[in-house]
mmCIF file of C-alpha atoms in Angstrom:
data_model
loop_
_atom_site.group_PDB
_atom_site.id
_atom_site.type_symbol
_atom_site.label_atom_id
_atom_site.label_comp_id
_atom_site.label_asym_id
_atom_site.label_seq_id
_atom_site.Cartn_x
_atom_site.Cartn_y
_atom_site.Cartn_z
ATOM 1 C CA MET A 15 83.236 35.346 77.664
ATOM 2 C CA ALA A 16 81.738 33.655 74.678
ATOM 3 C CA LEU A 17 77.985 33.348 74.412
ATOM 4 C CA GLN A 18 76.662 29.912 73.695
ATOM 5 C CA SER A 19 72.977 29.719 72.756
ATOM 6 C CA GLY A 20 72.127 32.786 74.808
ATOM 7 C CA ILE A 21 73.810 31.583 78.021
ATOM 8 C CA VAL A 22 77.300 32.506 79.167
ATOM 9 C CA ALA A 23 79.532 29.508 78.535
ATOM 10 C CA GLY A 24 80.897 27.806 81.619
ATOM 11 C CA VAL A 25 78.351 29.287 84.031
ATOM 12 C CA VAL A 26 75.432 26.902 83.519
ATOM 13 C CA PRO A 27 76.302 23.214 83.398
ATOM 14 C CA SER A 28 74.798 21.258 80.531
ATOM 15 C CA PHE A 29 72.624 18.297 81.412
ATOM 16 C CA ARG A 30 72.751 15.300 79.136
ATOM 17 C CA LEU A 31 70.971 11.990 79.500
ATOM 18 C CA HIS A 32 73.560 9.240 79.632
ATOM 19 C CA ASN A 33 71.030 6.455 80.106
ATOM 20 C CA LEU A 34 67.832 6.626 78.050
ATOM 21 C CA VAL A 35 66.280 3.525 79.615
ATOM 22 C CA LEU A 36 65.970 4.862 83.186
ATOM 23 C CA PRO A 37 63.663 7.818 82.376
ATOM 24 C CA THR A 38 61.462 5.499 80.314
ATOM 25 C CA LEU A 39 61.232 2.965 83.137
ATOM 26 C CA PHE A 40 60.632 5.776 85.632
ATOM 27 C CA GLY A 41 57.710 7.070 83.565
ATOM 28 C CA ALA A 42 56.224 3.587 83.235
ATOM 29 C CA ALA A 43 56.594 2.977 86.980
ATOM 30 C CA VAL A 44 54.961 6.300 87.880
ATOM 31 C CA ALA A 45 52.061 5.572 85.532
ATOM 32 C CA ALA A 46 51.629 2.086 87.011
ATOM 33 C CA VAL A 47 51.765 3.261 90.628
ATOM 34 C CA LEU A 48 49.297 6.090 90.089
ATOM 35 C CA THR A 49 46.748 4.224 87.957
ATOM 36 C CA THR A 50 46.661 0.641 89.253
ATOM 37 C CA GLY A 51 45.959 -1.068 92.538
ATOM 38 C CA PHE A 52 48.726 -2.343 94.776
ATOM 39 C CA VAL A 53 46.592 -4.691 96.875
ATOM 40 C CA THR A 54 42.941 -5.674 96.846
ATOM 41 C CA SER A 55 40.639 -5.463 99.854
ATOM 42 C CA ALA A 56 37.648 -7.796 99.868
ATOM 43 C CA PRO A 57 35.121 -8.436 102.655
ATOM 44 C CA ASN A 58 35.443 -12.185 102.016
ATOM 45 C CA ARG A 59 36.954 -14.534 99.455
ATOM 46 C CA LEU A 60 33.718 -14.942 97.506
ATOM 47 C CA MET A 61 33.430 -11.289 96.516
ATOM 48 C CA SER A 62 35.844 -9.402 94.338
ATOM 49 C CA GLY A 63 37.544 -6.626 96.230
ATOM 50 C CA HIS A 64 38.378 -3.030 95.457
ATOM 51 C CA PRO A 65 41.948 -2.003 94.630
ATOM 52 C CA ILE A 66 44.011 0.091 97.036
ATOM 53 C CA GLY A 67 46.859 2.189 95.643
ATOM 54 C CA LEU A 68 50.458 1.942 96.836
ATOM 55 C CA PHE A 69 50.584 5.316 98.571
ATOM 56 C CA ALA A 70 47.184 4.743 100.202
ATOM 57 C CA ALA A 71 48.355 1.404 101.616
ATOM 58 C CA ALA A 72 51.762 2.638 102.790
ATOM 59 C CA ASP A 73 52.657 4.937 105.671
ATOM 60 C CA ARG A 74 53.599 8.537 104.768
ATOM 61 C CA ARG A 75 57.236 7.951 105.697
ATOM 62 C CA LEU A 76 57.412 4.819 103.561
ATOM 63 C CA GLY A 77 55.760 6.661 100.679
ATOM 64 C CA ALA A 78 58.266 9.504 101.004
ATOM 65 C CA ALA A 79 61.155 7.024 101.069
ATOM 66 C CA ILE A 80 59.839 5.334 97.911
ATOM 67 C CA ALA A 81 59.527 8.704 96.165
ATOM 68 C CA ILE A 82 63.039 9.814 97.211
ATOM 69 C CA ILE A 83 64.612 6.559 96.025
ATOM 70 C CA ALA A 84 62.744 6.854 92.720
ATOM 71 C CA VAL A 85 64.042 10.405 92.173
ATOM 72 C CA VAL A 86 67.601 9.329 93.032
ATOM 73 C CA LEU A 87 67.347 6.518 90.475
ATOM 74 C CA LEU A 88 66.049 8.998 87.909
ATOM 75 C CA LEU A 89 68.955 11.340 88.618
ATOM 76 C CA THR A 90 71.430 8.522 87.949
ATOM 77 C CA SER A 91 70.484 8.818 84.281
ATOM 78 C CA LEU A 92 72.221 12.228 84.234
ATOM 79 C CA VAL A 93 75.530 10.899 85.610
ATOM 80 C CA PRO A 94 78.116 9.492 83.179
ATOM 81 C CA PRO A 95 78.075 5.696 83.249
ATOM 82 C CA ALA A 96 80.435 3.834 85.536
ATOM 83 C CA ARG A 97 80.426 0.210 86.622
ATOM 84 C CA ALA A 98 79.871 1.044 90.308
ATOM 85 C CA LEU A 99 76.992 3.424 89.485
ATOM 86 C CA GLN A 100 75.244 0.855 87.318
ATOM 87 C CA ARG A 101 75.545 -1.805 90.006
ATOM 88 C CA ALA A 102 74.258 0.556 92.686
ATOM 89 C CA ALA A 103 71.307 1.642 90.553
#
């Protein structure tokens, strides 16, 4: 077996980004979700409210579903492009 950069060739699959836009958008979305408010809660309309984050406003199951879908979309950047994959993503 031939050695390729210290790893036995054919044993470890090589990962290659096929879509460079998806990881960038994923990073921007994660930064936006974690640092900004999703909704604002105010005692009345005359006072400015305080922001509530997405995962604080959502149920745990909904938050987990959002996170799983986000990871699946991120993983689509590792799959070779196909028309059906791009439409599904």
